Coordinates of C-alpha atoms in Angstrom, one line a residue:
M22 CA 0.0 0.0 0.0
A23 CA 1.1 3.6 -0.5
T24 CA 1.1 4.2 3.3
G25 CA 3.5 1.4 4.0
N26 CA 1.0 -0.3 6.3
S27 CA 0.1 -3.9 5.8
Q28 CA -3.2 -5.5 6.3
D29 CA -3.7 -9.0 7.7
I30 CA -6.7 -11.1 8.3
A31 CA -6.7 -13.3 11.3
I32 CA -9.3 -16.0 11.6
T33 CA -9.6 -17.0 15.3
A34 CA -11.2 -20.0 16.9
S35 CA -13.9 -17.8 18.5
T36 CA -16.0 -18.3 15.4
N37 CA -18.0 -21.4 14.8
L38 CA -15.9 -22.5 11.8
S39 CA -14.4 -25.9 11.7
D40 CA -10.7 -26.4 10.9
E41 CA -11.8 -27.5 7.4
D42 CA -13.7 -24.3 6.8
I43 CA -10.8 -22.2 8.0
E44 CA -8.4 -24.1 5.7
K45 CA -10.8 -23.7 2.8
A46 CA -11.0 -19.9 3.4
V47 CA -7.2 -19.6 3.5
K48 CA -6.8 -21.6 0.3
D49 CA -9.5 -19.6 -1.3
A50 CA -7.7 -16.3 -0.4
E51 CA -4.4 -17.7 -1.7
A52 CA -6.1 -18.8 -4.9
H53 CA -7.5 -15.3 -5.6
A54 CA -4.3 -13.4 -4.5
A55 CA -3.1 -13.0 -8.1
E56 CA -6.5 -11.8 -9.2
D57 CA -6.6 -9.3 -6.3
K58 CA -3.1 -8.0 -7.2
K59 CA -4.1 -7.6 -10.8
Q60 CA -7.2 -5.6 -9.8
K61 CA -5.2 -3.5 -7.4
D62 CA -2.6 -2.7 -10.1
G63 CA -5.5 -1.7 -12.5
I64 CA -7.0 0.6 -9.9
E65 CA -3.6 2.3 -9.2
A66 CA -3.0 2.7 -12.9
K67 CA -6.4 4.4 -13.4
N68 CA -5.9 6.6 -10.4
N69 CA -2.4 7.7 -11.6
A70 CA -3.8 8.4 -15.1
S71 CA -6.6 10.5 -13.7
S72 CA -4.2 12.5 -11.5
L73 CA -1.8 13.1 -14.4
I74 CA -4.6 14.2 -16.7
Y75 CA -5.8 16.7 -14.0
N76 CA -2.3 18.1 -13.3
C77 CA -1.4 18.4 -17.0
E78 CA -4.6 20.2 -17.8
K79 CA -4.3 22.5 -14.9
T80 CA -0.7 23.4 -15.7
L81 CA -1.5 24.0 -19.4
A82 CA -4.3 26.4 -18.3
D83 CA -1.9 28.2 -15.9
L84 CA 0.9 28.5 -18.6
G85 CA -1.4 30.1 -21.1
D86 CA 0.7 31.4 -24.0
K87 CA 4.1 30.7 -22.3
I88 CA 4.4 27.6 -24.5
S89 CA 4.1 27.3 -28.3
A90 CA 0.8 26.1 -29.9
E91 CA 2.7 23.1 -31.3
E92 CA 3.9 22.0 -27.8
K93 CA 0.5 22.6 -26.3
A94 CA -1.1 20.5 -29.1
K95 CA 1.3 17.6 -28.4
V96 CA 0.4 17.6 -24.7
E97 CA -3.3 17.9 -25.4
T98 CA -3.1 15.0 -27.9
D99 CA -1.4 12.8 -25.3
I100 CA -4.0 13.9 -22.7
E101 CA -6.9 12.9 -25.1
A102 CA -5.1 9.5 -25.8
L103 CA -4.9 8.8 -22.1
K104 CA -8.5 9.8 -21.5
A105 CA -9.5 7.4 -24.2
V106 CA -7.9 4.4 -22.6
K107 CA -8.1 5.4 -18.9
D108 CA -11.5 3.7 -18.3
S109 CA -10.7 0.6 -20.2
D110 CA -9.5 -2.7 -18.6
D111 CA -6.3 -2.7 -20.6
I112 CA -3.8 -1.9 -17.9
E113 CA -0.8 -2.0 -20.2
A114 CA -2.4 0.6 -22.6
I115 CA -3.1 2.8 -19.6
K116 CA 0.5 2.6 -18.4
T117 CA 1.8 3.2 -21.9
A118 CA -0.3 6.3 -22.5
T119 CA 0.5 7.6 -19.0
E120 CA 4.2 7.2 -19.7
K121 CA 3.9 8.9 -23.1
L122 CA 2.1 11.9 -21.5
T123 CA 4.6 12.1 -18.7
T124 CA 7.5 12.1 -21.2
T125 CA 5.9 14.7 -23.4
F126 CA 5.0 17.0 -20.5
Y127 CA 8.4 16.7 -18.9
A128 CA 10.0 17.8 -22.1
V129 CA 7.8 20.9 -22.2
S130 CA 8.5 21.6 -18.5
E131 CA 12.2 21.2 -19.0
K132 CA 12.2 23.7 -21.8
L133 CA 10.2 26.2 -19.8
Y134 CA 12.5 25.7 -16.9
S135 CA 15.6 26.4 -19.0
Q136 CA 14.0 29.5 -20.5
A137 CA 13.2 30.8 -17.0
Q138 CA 16.8 30.1 -15.9
A139 CA 18.1 32.0 -19.0
A140 CA 15.8 34.9 -18.3
N141 CA 16.8 35.1 -14.7
G142 CA 20.5 34.9 -15.7
N143 CA 20.1 37.8 -18.1
A144 CA 18.1 39.9 -15.6
E145 CA 20.7 39.4 -12.9
A146 CA 23.5 40.3 -15.3
G147 CA 21.7 43.5 -16.3
A148 CA 21.0 44.4 -12.7
E149 CA 24.7 44.0 -11.8
S150 CA 26.0 46.1 -14.6
G151 CA 23.5 49.0 -14.0
N152 CA 24.5 52.4 -15.5
A153 CA 28.1 52.4 -14.2
E154 CA 31.1 52.0 -16.4
T155 CA 34.2 50.2 -15.2
D156 CA 37.8 50.1 -16.3
A157 CA 40.0 47.0 -16.8
D158 CA 40.6 46.7 -13.0
G159 CA 36.9 46.7 -12.3
N160 CA 36.9 50.2 -10.8
V161 CA 33.8 52.3 -11.3
Y162 CA 34.7 55.7 -12.8
N163 CA 31.5 57.1 -14.3
A164 CA 28.5 56.5 -12.1
D165 CA 25.4 58.7 -11.6
Y166 CA 25.1 60.2 -8.1
K167 CA 23.1 62.9 -6.4
V168 CA 24.3 65.1 -3.6
E169 CA 21.6 66.1 -1.1
D170 CA 22.0 68.9 1.3
D171 CA 20.8 67.9 4.7
G172 CA 20.5 71.5 5.8
D173 CA 23.1 71.3 8.5
N174 CA 26.0 73.7 8.0
K175 CA 28.5 72.7 10.5

């Protein structure tokens, strides 16, 4: 489970089950363990797909025109493909579509991140240079300044 907790079923003698009935219940549970695991994997895949669809749609809406129409169309196409298989019983198709959307969206996110880093780098460089001119030694020799008289003539 996602919480790390385990669940156990304990059948105690306080019930009116015979040893044969208890053994039968245990064997029945063991026989259906693989089926239960398959059902659990299917539910998790569907939940992951729904969550990814929601997050991608929300992020696309928040980004607006910060990404190109082509990139937005790629992501939307993958979202629609995932929506088409999300409610089916084909777990592999759901996982494949989820992976494809994740890969496409990460590529767009990575590009946005690098653009933001470049913009921040240029802004910081511009802020550091300001209006001052420097010589080869880094000394400022032509800076704007303003002298204010505080009114005290001492």
